[in-house]
Amino acid sequence: MANPAWRLAQRSCPSHLQVVSFPVVQLHMNRTAMRASQKDFENAVNQVKLLKKDPGNEVKLKLYALYKQATEGPCDMPKPGVFDLINKAKWDAWNTLGTLPKETARQNYVDLVSSLSSSLESSSQVEPGTDRKSTAYETLMVTSEDGITKITLNRPAKKNAINIEMYHEIMRALKAASKDDSSITVLTGNGDYYSSGNDLTNFTDIPPGGVEEKAKNSAILLREFVGCFIDFPKPLIAMVNGPAVGISVTILGLFDAVYASDRATFHTPFSHLGQSPEGCSSYTFLKIMGPAKATEMLVFGKKLTAGEACAQGLVTEVFPDSTFQKEVWTRLKAFAKLPPNAMRISKEVIRNREKEKLHAVNAEECSVLQERWLSDECMNAVVNFLSRKSNL
Ligand SMILES: CCCC/C=C/CC(=O)SCCNC(=O)CCNC(=O)[C@H](O)C(C)(C)COP(=O)(O)OP(=O)(O)OC[C@H]1O[C@@H](n2cnc3c(N)ncnc32)[C@H](O)[C@@H]1OP(=O)(O)O
């Protein structure tokens, strides 16, 4: 059990084993007429990663068992201990297949994936982050009025932690906002938090390709997500209504203005989490506050008050919580009346000089993080959070 990811899978509860989002693509197969080829099998393995809805633990166990049987043959692993619930369930599922031939397991896997595509709600294949037809959001509230598109993170019970769905929805909302007729875009949070950053349960959903594949997919997602902020063409304003953690803080360096309630705090506990900076903060924070203060935040995890963040230049202005909404909205409505093309072009002039650099920084940060996510330090921190041994 040396692999930390294996330990993570053991300790996290089955409800955390979600499947990463995305639409199922129909597998075009005549199931009765042919046996699944290796290519069909590989396609099916890829389709599982595209599932939009979680098929449930029972189905995931079946998929796991058939995958193992198809690729490794009958179960030859030692039976996990009785308290090792998740691995025992996985072992049981695989062991139940007995001596089922590899080809049959492969066929059954393909059939099962194919049946999922028709039973679960699916849509045509969509690249992550591209605009979808539906305008409904599960994790956000998006409104547009008075020339302002407002994107509200809306998982208050989870302190607006950013799960996989929310990453995709934010990208979708930003892409829609960049094309709508509003002049400015605002990001804020519902409830007492602005956002608690990356949803740490994102790390518990391990695909068949294992933790390496998970880390790779996460790095791709993160790079695309941060890229949307780098490229956003209109004035982008953060209304930080409460505490902000992790990635919700780092991307503030890519906003055009940051207004904060005096209840807000700014915390980037990357070292505590065995991780490293993202959101271009390894570049923007140094430019904004200088290396000494940036290091305090990004390396030593110093939590700043709103006043401190304002003094460091990360926050534009701080307002008493009691008047925060009223005062900031008055100001935003005035901004929204300014000529939109002039604002857009001024932003372009300011941002364009930096864009290439920002994309390069983003790529580098994501590649470093891809490695960090595989480290013992990171896995242990996630396990600690999930088992509630510690809060930050
Ligand atoms: C794929 C791209 C990856 C990009 C990587 C980005 C890096 C980061 O963003 S690092 C930052 C990650 N965030 C954290 O480490 C914060 C973890 N959360 C906490 O420490 C605490 O929850 C809190 C200090 C934010 C709030 O503590 P408080 O005691 O007030 O409330 P809780 O009872 O802990 O939370 C309520 C509820 O919300 C759930 N929750 C809060 N934050 C997260 C989170 N980041 N991930 C998952 N879940 C979170 C918490 O578990 C509680 O849920 P239950 O009521 O169901 O127990």
Tab-separated table of C-alpha atoms and ligand atoms in Angstrom:
chain	number	residue	atom	x	y	z
A	1	MET	CA	0.000	0.000	0.000
A	2	ALA	CA	2.860	2.395	-0.678
A	3	ASN	CA	1.015	4.360	-3.314
A	4	PRO	CA	-0.618	7.358	-1.624
A	5	ALA	CA	-3.431	7.435	-4.151
A	6	TRP	CA	-4.282	3.855	-3.265
A	7	ARG	CA	-4.458	4.936	0.356
A	8	LEU	CA	-6.673	7.831	-0.639
A	9	ALA	CA	-9.064	5.541	-2.446
A	10	GLN	CA	-9.149	3.327	0.606
A	11	ARG	CA	-9.926	6.055	3.063
A	12	SER	CA	-12.363	8.145	1.109
A	13	CYS	CA	-15.983	7.108	1.143
A	14	PRO	CA	-17.587	5.595	-1.987
A	15	SER	CA	-19.746	8.667	-2.529
A	16	HIS	CA	-16.578	10.513	-3.356
A	17	LEU	CA	-15.821	8.230	-6.268
A	18	GLN	CA	-17.595	10.402	-8.747
A	19	VAL	CA	-16.975	10.088	-12.450
A	20	VAL	CA	-15.576	13.184	-14.131
A	21	SER	CA	-18.223	15.081	-16.032
A	22	PHE	CA	-18.924	15.142	-19.743
A	23	PRO	CA	-21.300	13.850	-22.207
A	24	VAL	CA	-21.504	10.258	-23.198
A	25	VAL	CA	-21.049	9.684	-26.870
A	26	GLN	CA	-23.146	6.932	-28.361
A	27	LEU	CA	-21.101	3.887	-29.226
A	28	HIS	CA	-22.102	2.748	-32.661
A	29	MET	CA	-22.006	-0.987	-32.254
A	30	ASN	CA	-24.021	-3.892	-33.418
A	31	ARG	CA	-23.695	-5.850	-30.242
A	32	THR	CA	-25.177	-9.083	-31.445
A	33	ALA	CA	-23.261	-9.187	-34.697
A	34	MET	CA	-19.695	-8.792	-33.474
A	35	ARG	CA	-17.327	-9.152	-30.593
A	36	ALA	CA	-15.747	-6.031	-29.234
A	37	SER	CA	-12.345	-5.310	-30.713
A	38	GLN	CA	-9.492	-3.883	-28.672
A	39	LYS	CA	-10.268	-0.531	-30.340
A	40	ASP	CA	-13.946	-0.728	-29.284
A	41	PHE	CA	-12.757	-1.459	-25.777
A	42	GLU	CA	-10.357	1.494	-25.747
A	43	ASN	CA	-13.133	3.726	-27.087
A	44	ALA	CA	-15.430	2.541	-24.326
A	45	VAL	CA	-12.761	3.254	-21.698
A	46	ASN	CA	-12.541	6.788	-23.074
A	47	GLN	CA	-16.341	7.139	-23.102
A	48	VAL	CA	-16.472	6.407	-19.394
A	49	LYS	CA	-14.375	9.530	-18.799
A	50	LEU	CA	-16.931	11.510	-20.757
A	51	LEU	CA	-19.936	10.498	-18.704
A	52	LYS	CA	-21.945	13.563	-17.790
A	53	LYS	CA	-23.743	11.961	-14.881
A	54	ASP	CA	-22.406	9.707	-12.186
A	55	PRO	CA	-23.676	6.186	-12.968
A	56	GLY	CA	-23.559	5.218	-9.282
A	57	ASN	CA	-21.182	3.048	-7.310
A	58	GLU	CA	-22.719	-0.267	-8.334
A	59	VAL	CA	-22.146	0.423	-12.019
A	60	LYS	CA	-18.696	1.851	-11.348
A	61	LEU	CA	-17.760	-1.343	-9.510
A	62	LYS	CA	-18.991	-3.413	-12.468
A	63	LEU	CA	-16.966	-1.263	-14.848
A	64	TYR	CA	-13.920	-1.613	-12.634
A	65	ALA	CA	-14.275	-5.391	-12.417
A	66	LEU	CA	-14.805	-5.853	-16.158
A	67	TYR	CA	-11.885	-3.552	-16.939
A	68	LYS	CA	-9.562	-5.517	-14.660
A	69	GLN	CA	-10.795	-8.849	-16.020
A	70	ALA	CA	-10.426	-7.664	-19.623
A	71	THR	CA	-6.926	-6.314	-19.099
A	72	GLU	CA	-5.442	-8.613	-16.433
A	73	GLY	CA	-7.620	-11.739	-16.375
A	74	PRO	CA	-9.025	-13.382	-13.226
A	75	CYS	CA	-8.512	-11.639	-9.898
A	76	ASP	CA	-5.203	-12.662	-8.339
A	77	MET	CA	-4.908	-9.906	-5.721
A	78	PRO	CA	-4.890	-10.804	-2.017
A	79	LYS	CA	-8.285	-10.144	-0.435
A	80	PRO	CA	-8.246	-6.743	1.361
A	81	GLY	CA	-9.036	-6.584	5.067
A	82	VAL	CA	-12.605	-6.279	6.277
A	83	PHE	CA	-12.207	-2.589	7.231
A	84	ASP	CA	-10.700	-1.715	3.876
A	85	LEU	CA	-14.215	-1.100	2.566
A	86	ILE	CA	-13.572	0.388	-0.832
A	87	ASN	CA	-10.837	-1.997	-1.905
A	88	LYS	CA	-12.821	-4.921	-0.571
A	89	ALA	CA	-15.837	-3.879	-2.665
A	90	LYS	CA	-13.577	-3.589	-5.712
A	91	TRP	CA	-11.929	-6.936	-4.999
A	92	ASP	CA	-15.313	-8.625	-4.538
A	93	ALA	CA	-16.599	-7.205	-7.817
A	94	TRP	CA	-13.557	-8.449	-9.723
A	95	ASN	CA	-13.348	-11.792	-7.959
A	96	THR	CA	-17.012	-12.498	-8.722
A	97	LEU	CA	-16.137	-12.652	-12.411
A	98	GLY	CA	-14.217	-15.885	-11.732
A	99	THR	CA	-12.602	-17.244	-14.879
A	100	LEU	CA	-14.644	-15.178	-17.326
A	101	PRO	CA	-12.482	-14.994	-20.493
A	102	LYS	CA	-10.798	-11.665	-21.220
A	103	GLU	CA	-12.644	-11.278	-24.559
A	104	THR	CA	-16.038	-11.742	-22.895
A	105	ALA	CA	-15.141	-9.239	-20.192
A	106	ARG	CA	-14.077	-6.806	-22.900
A	107	GLN	CA	-17.396	-7.304	-24.725
A	108	ASN	CA	-19.396	-6.924	-21.507
A	109	TYR	CA	-17.523	-3.738	-20.665
A	110	VAL	CA	-18.293	-2.275	-24.099
A	111	ASP	CA	-21.961	-3.326	-23.787
A	112	LEU	CA	-22.256	-1.799	-20.344
A	113	VAL	CA	-20.794	1.507	-21.480
A	114	SER	CA	-23.054	1.470	-24.505
A	115	SER	CA	-26.116	0.918	-22.321
A	116	LEU	CA	-25.041	3.781	-20.059
A	117	SER	CA	-25.003	6.109	-23.029
A	118	SER	CA	-28.687	5.510	-23.618
A	119	SER	CA	-29.832	5.322	-20.004
A	120	LEU	CA	-27.999	8.388	-18.714
A	121	GLU	CA	-28.803	11.810	-19.998
A	122	SER	CA	-26.313	12.526	-22.733
A	123	SER	CA	-25.548	15.141	-25.302
A	124	SER	CA	-23.276	15.400	-28.288
A	125	GLN	CA	-19.562	15.525	-27.684
A	126	VAL	CA	-18.558	18.949	-26.442
A	127	GLU	CA	-15.059	20.159	-25.777
A	128	PRO	CA	-14.537	21.179	-22.170
A	129	GLY	CA	-15.401	24.811	-21.652
A	130	THR	CA	-17.130	25.451	-24.956
A	131	ASP	CA	-20.552	27.026	-24.934
A	132	ARG	CA	-23.330	24.473	-24.633
A	133	LYS	CA	-26.887	24.881	-25.788
A	134	SER	CA	-28.393	24.741	-22.345
A	135	THR	CA	-28.189	27.955	-20.355
A	136	ALA	CA	-28.960	26.307	-17.043
A	137	TYR	CA	-26.227	26.032	-14.450
A	138	GLU	CA	-26.036	23.596	-11.560
A	139	THR	CA	-23.349	25.338	-9.557
A	140	LEU	CA	-23.742	28.984	-10.565
A	141	MET	CA	-26.342	31.712	-10.772
A	142	VAL	CA	-25.830	33.881	-13.814
A	143	THR	CA	-27.790	37.075	-14.409
A	144	SER	CA	-27.403	39.914	-16.863
A	145	GLU	CA	-28.896	43.351	-16.324
A	146	ASP	CA	-27.926	47.022	-16.423
A	147	GLY	CA	-24.993	46.112	-18.681
A	148	ILE	CA	-23.523	43.800	-16.042
A	149	THR	CA	-23.271	40.026	-16.222
A	150	LYS	CA	-23.046	38.640	-12.716
A	151	ILE	CA	-21.695	35.135	-12.139
A	152	THR	CA	-22.388	33.893	-8.615
A	153	LEU	CA	-20.674	30.766	-7.266
A	154	ASN	CA	-23.578	28.877	-5.799
A	155	ARG	CA	-22.567	25.989	-3.561
A	156	PRO	CA	-22.919	27.849	-0.257
A	157	ALA	CA	-23.226	24.658	1.816
A	158	LYS	CA	-19.758	23.684	0.544
A	159	LYS	CA	-18.358	27.197	0.955
A	160	ASN	CA	-18.502	27.503	-2.845
A	161	ALA	CA	-15.770	24.891	-3.292
A	162	ILE	CA	-15.089	24.528	-7.001
A	163	ASN	CA	-15.968	21.038	-8.123
A	164	ILE	CA	-15.355	19.724	-11.648
A	165	GLU	CA	-18.781	20.825	-12.778
A	166	MET	CA	-18.236	24.326	-11.469
A	167	TYR	CA	-14.906	24.659	-13.307
A	168	HIS	CA	-16.703	23.838	-16.542
A	169	GLU	CA	-19.676	26.050	-15.770
A	170	ILE	CA	-17.483	29.044	-14.943
A	171	MET	CA	-15.693	28.597	-18.272
A	172	ARG	CA	-19.025	28.328	-20.041
A	173	ALA	CA	-20.403	31.408	-18.276
A	174	LEU	CA	-17.276	33.434	-19.070
A	175	LYS	CA	-17.442	32.445	-22.717
A	176	ALA	CA	-21.111	33.453	-22.856
A	177	ALA	CA	-20.388	36.733	-21.021
A	178	SER	CA	-17.585	37.575	-23.430
A	179	LYS	CA	-20.140	37.482	-26.261
A	180	ASP	CA	-23.253	38.934	-24.609
A	181	ASP	CA	-24.204	42.610	-24.728
A	182	SER	CA	-23.059	43.437	-21.205
A	183	SER	CA	-20.137	45.832	-20.667
A	184	ILE	CA	-18.599	44.306	-17.575
A	185	THR	CA	-18.620	40.938	-15.808
A	186	VAL	CA	-18.674	40.334	-12.069
A	187	LEU	CA	-17.752	37.186	-10.144
A	188	THR	CA	-18.984	36.740	-6.576
A	189	GLY	CA	-20.059	34.067	-4.098
A	190	ASN	CA	-23.391	33.118	-2.530
A	191	GLY	CA	-23.421	32.688	1.248
A	192	ASP	CA	-20.750	33.451	3.805
A	193	TYR	CA	-17.771	32.450	1.640
A	194	TYR	CA	-16.485	33.805	-1.639
A	195	SER	CA	-14.962	30.376	-2.318
A	196	SER	CA	-13.002	27.711	-0.450
A	197	GLY	CA	-11.043	26.967	-3.619
A	198	ASN	CA	-10.634	23.653	-5.303
A	199	ASP	CA	-13.136	21.064	-4.066
A	200	LEU	CA	-10.821	18.569	-2.427
A	201	THR	CA	-13.123	15.691	-3.262
A	202	ASN	CA	-12.155	16.306	-6.897
A	203	PHE	CA	-9.055	14.293	-6.053
A	204	THR	CA	-10.952	11.196	-4.979
A	205	ASP	CA	-12.371	10.304	-8.353
A	206	ILE	CA	-9.677	8.062	-9.789
A	207	PRO	CA	-10.219	6.953	-13.405
A	208	PRO	CA	-9.229	3.480	-14.686
A	209	GLY	CA	-5.911	4.937	-15.858
A	210	GLY	CA	-5.054	5.636	-12.215
A	211	VAL	CA	-3.738	8.659	-10.393
A	212	GLU	CA	-1.350	9.656	-13.178
A	213	GLU	CA	-4.268	10.001	-15.562
A	214	LYS	CA	-6.231	11.905	-12.915
A	215	ALA	CA	-3.353	14.340	-12.415
A	216	LYS	CA	-2.966	14.780	-16.164
A	217	ASN	CA	-6.691	15.463	-16.677
A	218	SER	CA	-6.711	17.917	-13.775
A	219	ALA	CA	-3.741	19.803	-15.207
A	220	ILE	CA	-5.490	20.049	-18.582
A	221	LEU	CA	-8.658	21.323	-16.898
A	222	LEU	CA	-6.791	23.835	-14.746
A	223	ARG	CA	-4.833	25.172	-17.703
A	224	GLU	CA	-7.999	25.688	-19.712
A	225	PHE	CA	-9.786	27.245	-16.745
A	226	VAL	CA	-7.051	29.783	-15.999
A	227	GLY	CA	-6.666	30.422	-19.740
A	228	CYS	CA	-10.281	31.665	-19.825
A	229	PHE	CA	-9.414	34.342	-17.248
A	230	ILE	CA	-6.251	35.356	-19.114
A	231	ASP	CA	-8.196	35.774	-22.347
A	232	PHE	CA	-11.406	37.290	-20.996
A	233	PRO	CA	-11.921	40.408	-23.144
A	234	LYS	CA	-14.171	42.656	-21.001
A	235	PRO	CA	-13.506	44.262	-17.622
A	236	LEU	CA	-13.725	41.449	-15.074
A	237	ILE	CA	-14.449	42.413	-11.487
A	238	ALA	CA	-14.388	40.254	-8.361
A	239	MET	CA	-16.766	41.050	-5.497
A	240	VAL	CA	-15.138	39.118	-2.689
A	241	ASN	CA	-18.019	38.791	-0.244
A	242	GLY	CA	-16.223	36.587	2.310
A	243	PRO	CA	-13.188	34.349	2.824
A	244	ALA	CA	-11.378	33.194	-0.294
A	245	VAL	CA	-9.037	30.196	-0.450
A	246	GLY	CA	-6.658	28.656	-2.999
A	247	ILE	CA	-7.451	29.098	-6.647
A	248	SER	CA	-10.219	31.599	-5.920
A	249	VAL	CA	-7.473	33.869	-4.554
A	250	THR	CA	-4.750	33.251	-7.110
A	251	ILE	CA	-6.900	34.083	-10.134
A	252	LEU	CA	-7.680	37.484	-8.587
A	253	GLY	CA	-4.367	38.590	-10.079
A	254	LEU	CA	-6.029	38.196	-13.493
A	255	PHE	CA	-9.047	40.393	-12.647
A	256	ASP	CA	-9.276	44.063	-13.552
A	257	ALA	CA	-10.637	45.135	-10.161
A	258	VAL	CA	-11.170	43.350	-6.842
A	259	TYR	CA	-13.645	44.767	-4.322
A	260	ALA	CA	-13.740	43.096	-0.937
A	261	SER	CA	-15.971	43.070	2.094
A	262	ASP	CA	-14.047	43.623	5.330
A	263	ARG	CA	-15.124	40.055	6.232
A	264	ALA	CA	-13.036	38.673	3.371
A	265	THR	CA	-9.730	36.908	3.932
A	266	PHE	CA	-7.234	35.699	1.346
A	267	HIS	CA	-5.536	32.371	1.923
A	268	THR	CA	-3.305	30.302	-0.337
A	269	PRO	CA	-2.196	27.359	1.808
A	270	PHE	CA	-0.403	25.533	-0.998
A	271	SER	CA	2.519	24.241	1.054
A	272	HIS	CA	0.122	22.982	3.747
A	273	LEU	CA	-1.619	21.044	0.982
A	274	GLY	CA	1.575	19.736	-0.624
A	275	GLN	CA	0.747	21.819	-3.688
A	276	SER	CA	2.231	24.772	-5.541
A	277	PRO	CA	0.865	28.086	-6.848
A	278	GLU	CA	-1.488	28.286	-9.817
A	279	GLY	CA	-3.713	30.852	-11.505
A	280	CYS	CA	-0.536	32.638	-12.736
A	281	SER	CA	0.025	33.807	-9.148
A	282	SER	CA	3.707	32.825	-9.287
A	283	TYR	CA	3.962	35.721	-11.736
A	284	THR	CA	1.086	38.124	-10.970
A	285	PHE	CA	1.529	38.137	-7.172
A	286	LEU	CA	5.206	38.943	-7.501
A	287	LYS	CA	4.361	41.834	-9.803
A	288	ILE	CA	1.541	43.036	-7.594
A	289	MET	CA	3.109	42.802	-4.132
A	290	GLY	CA	6.799	42.079	-4.692
A	291	PRO	CA	8.651	38.819	-3.947
A	292	ALA	CA	8.797	39.113	-0.151
A	293	LYS	CA	5.059	39.489	0.383
A	294	ALA	CA	4.188	37.079	-2.429
A	295	THR	CA	6.408	34.435	-0.823
A	296	GLU	CA	4.690	34.916	2.537
A	297	MET	CA	1.384	34.100	0.876
A	298	LEU	CA	2.322	31.510	-1.735
A	299	VAL	CA	5.075	29.610	0.080
A	300	PHE	CA	4.294	30.093	3.774
A	301	GLY	CA	0.518	30.256	3.400
A	302	LYS	CA	0.024	33.535	5.274
A	303	LYS	CA	-3.659	34.425	5.381
A	304	LEU	CA	-4.305	38.113	4.644
A	305	THR	CA	-7.168	40.214	5.929
A	306	ALA	CA	-9.007	42.324	3.366
A	307	GLY	CA	-7.151	45.409	4.632
A	308	GLU	CA	-3.780	43.669	4.250
A	309	ALA	CA	-4.661	42.402	0.779
A	310	CYS	CA	-5.601	45.955	-0.181
A	311	ALA	CA	-2.338	47.317	1.205
A	312	GLN	CA	-0.465	44.695	-0.880
A	313	GLY	CA	-2.316	45.749	-4.046
A	314	LEU	CA	-4.250	42.492	-4.531
A	315	VAL	CA	-7.531	44.191	-3.591
A	316	THR	CA	-8.667	47.462	-5.153
A	317	GLU	CA	-10.826	48.644	-2.253
A	318	VAL	CA	-12.374	47.303	0.953
A	319	PHE	CA	-15.913	48.120	2.134
A	320	PRO	CA	-17.646	47.518	5.478
A	321	ASP	CA	-19.660	44.337	5.118
A	322	SER	CA	-22.863	46.181	6.052
A	323	THR	CA	-22.632	48.474	3.011
A	324	PHE	CA	-20.554	46.260	0.709
A	325	GLN	CA	-23.300	45.247	-1.715
A	326	LYS	CA	-24.874	48.680	-1.968
A	327	GLU	CA	-21.652	50.616	-2.410
A	328	VAL	CA	-20.064	48.237	-4.877
A	329	TRP	CA	-23.185	47.876	-7.022
A	330	THR	CA	-23.556	51.642	-7.235
A	331	ARG	CA	-20.011	51.797	-8.497
A	332	LEU	CA	-20.418	48.894	-10.927
A	333	LYS	CA	-23.558	50.391	-12.427
A	334	ALA	CA	-21.644	53.585	-13.104
A	335	PHE	CA	-18.800	51.605	-14.759
A	336	ALA	CA	-21.312	49.769	-16.909
A	337	LYS	CA	-22.467	53.057	-18.384
A	338	LEU	CA	-19.002	53.850	-19.762
A	339	PRO	CA	-18.516	53.262	-23.487
A	340	PRO	CA	-18.062	49.473	-23.698
A	341	ASN	CA	-15.728	49.450	-26.695
A	342	ALA	CA	-13.375	51.919	-25.054
A	343	MET	CA	-13.233	49.734	-21.921
A	344	ARG	CA	-12.658	46.600	-23.953
A	345	ILE	CA	-9.904	48.189	-26.025
A	346	SER	CA	-8.197	49.696	-22.991
A	347	LYS	CA	-8.183	46.282	-21.355
A	348	GLU	CA	-6.774	44.776	-24.538
A	349	VAL	CA	-3.936	47.306	-24.580
A	350	ILE	CA	-3.116	46.574	-20.943
A	351	ARG	CA	-3.467	42.780	-21.190
A	352	ASN	CA	-2.048	42.024	-24.634
A	353	ARG	CA	1.494	42.878	-23.635
A	354	GLU	CA	1.281	40.209	-20.930
A	355	LYS	CA	-0.839	37.536	-22.555
A	356	GLU	CA	1.905	35.361	-23.979
A	357	LYS	CA	3.815	35.460	-20.708
A	358	LEU	CA	0.684	34.630	-18.706
A	359	HIS	CA	-0.110	31.612	-20.883
A	360	ALA	CA	3.467	30.383	-20.515
A	361	VAL	CA	3.320	30.796	-16.721
A	362	ASN	CA	-0.025	29.008	-16.631
A	363	ALA	CA	1.369	26.062	-18.602
A	364	GLU	CA	4.395	25.799	-16.331
A	365	GLU	CA	2.381	26.027	-13.110
A	366	CYS	CA	0.005	23.304	-14.323
A	367	SER	CA	2.840	21.009	-15.259
A	368	VAL	CA	4.481	21.440	-11.832
A	369	LEU	CA	1.138	20.836	-10.121
A	370	GLN	CA	0.563	17.677	-12.137
A	371	GLU	CA	3.612	16.266	-10.337
A	372	ARG	CA	2.665	17.714	-6.954
A	373	TRP	CA	-0.761	16.045	-7.059
A	374	LEU	CA	1.020	12.677	-7.186
A	375	SER	CA	3.112	13.431	-4.109
A	376	ASP	CA	2.648	11.887	-0.683
A	377	GLU	CA	2.480	15.396	0.780
A	378	CYS	CA	-0.510	16.317	-1.341
A	379	MET	CA	-2.346	13.016	-0.975
A	380	ASN	CA	-1.912	13.049	2.791
A	381	ALA	CA	-3.262	16.612	3.017
A	382	VAL	CA	-6.345	15.666	1.008
A	383	VAL	CA	-6.896	12.542	3.093
A	384	ASN	CA	-6.570	14.621	6.263
A	385	PHE	CA	-9.211	17.049	5.036
A	386	LEU	CA	-11.571	14.312	3.923
A	387	SER	CA	-11.239	12.488	7.203
A	388	ARG	CA	-11.681	15.834	9.007
A	389	LYS	CA	-8.498	15.441	11.045
A	390	SER	CA	-7.675	19.051	10.381
A	391	ASN	CA	-9.082	22.219	9.007
A	392	LEU	CA	-6.907	25.055	7.803
B	1	LIG	C1	-8.539	20.638	-10.943
B	1	LIG	C2	-7.894	21.963	-10.655
B	1	LIG	C3	-7.250	22.031	-9.319
B	1	LIG	C4	-6.810	23.406	-8.937
B	1	LIG	C5	-6.170	23.483	-7.610
B	1	LIG	C6	-6.376	24.488	-6.770
B	1	LIG	C7	-5.714	24.536	-5.428
B	1	LIG	C8	-6.606	25.070	-4.358
B	1	LIG	O1	-7.632	25.671	-4.546
B	1	LIG	S1	-6.011	24.747	-2.822
B	1	LIG	C9	-7.331	25.180	-1.738
B	1	LIG	C10	-8.230	24.014	-1.451
B	1	LIG	N1	-9.142	24.386	-0.401
B	1	LIG	C11	-8.964	24.060	0.867
B	1	LIG	O2	-7.983	23.459	1.232
B	1	LIG	C12	-10.044	24.461	1.825
B	1	LIG	C13	-10.576	23.264	2.543
B	1	LIG	N2	-11.651	23.662	3.433
B	1	LIG	C14	-11.429	24.051	4.701
B	1	LIG	O3	-10.342	24.108	5.177
B	1	LIG	C15	-12.655	24.437	5.489
B	1	LIG	O4	-13.769	23.749	4.965
B	1	LIG	C16	-12.924	25.953	5.474
B	1	LIG	C17	-11.827	26.652	6.261
B	1	LIG	C18	-12.986	26.504	4.065
B	1	LIG	C19	-14.287	26.244	6.153
B	1	LIG	O5	-14.281	25.654	7.423
B	1	LIG	P1	-15.636	25.622	8.284
B	1	LIG	O6	-15.319	24.891	9.554
B	1	LIG	O7	-16.206	26.987	8.409
B	1	LIG	O8	-16.665	24.817	7.395
B	1	LIG	P2	-16.644	23.263	7.040
B	1	LIG	O9	-17.583	22.540	7.935
B	1	LIG	O10	-15.241	22.759	6.971
B	1	LIG	O11	-17.207	23.293	5.558
B	1	LIG	C20	-18.611	23.212	5.267
B	1	LIG	C21	-18.798	22.170	4.205
B	1	LIG	O12	-18.086	22.570	3.042
B	1	LIG	C22	-17.172	21.543	2.668
B	1	LIG	N3	-15.982	22.162	2.070
B	1	LIG	C23	-15.461	23.353	2.380
B	1	LIG	N4	-14.400	23.588	1.613
B	1	LIG	C24	-14.240	22.525	0.820
B	1	LIG	C25	-13.308	22.188	-0.189
B	1	LIG	N5	-12.323	23.022	-0.561
B	1	LIG	N6	-13.437	21.006	-0.797
B	1	LIG	C26	-14.431	20.165	-0.480
B	1	LIG	N7	-15.360	20.422	0.474
B	1	LIG	C27	-15.259	21.601	1.101
B	1	LIG	C28	-16.849	20.851	3.961
B	1	LIG	O13	-16.365	19.568	3.689
B	1	LIG	C29	-18.206	20.844	4.615
B	1	LIG	O14	-18.957	19.831	3.978
B	1	LIG	P3	-19.934	18.873	4.846
B	1	LIG	O15	-20.906	19.789	5.487
B	1	LIG	O16	-20.539	17.963	3.832
B	1	LIG	O17	-19.031	18.175	5.827
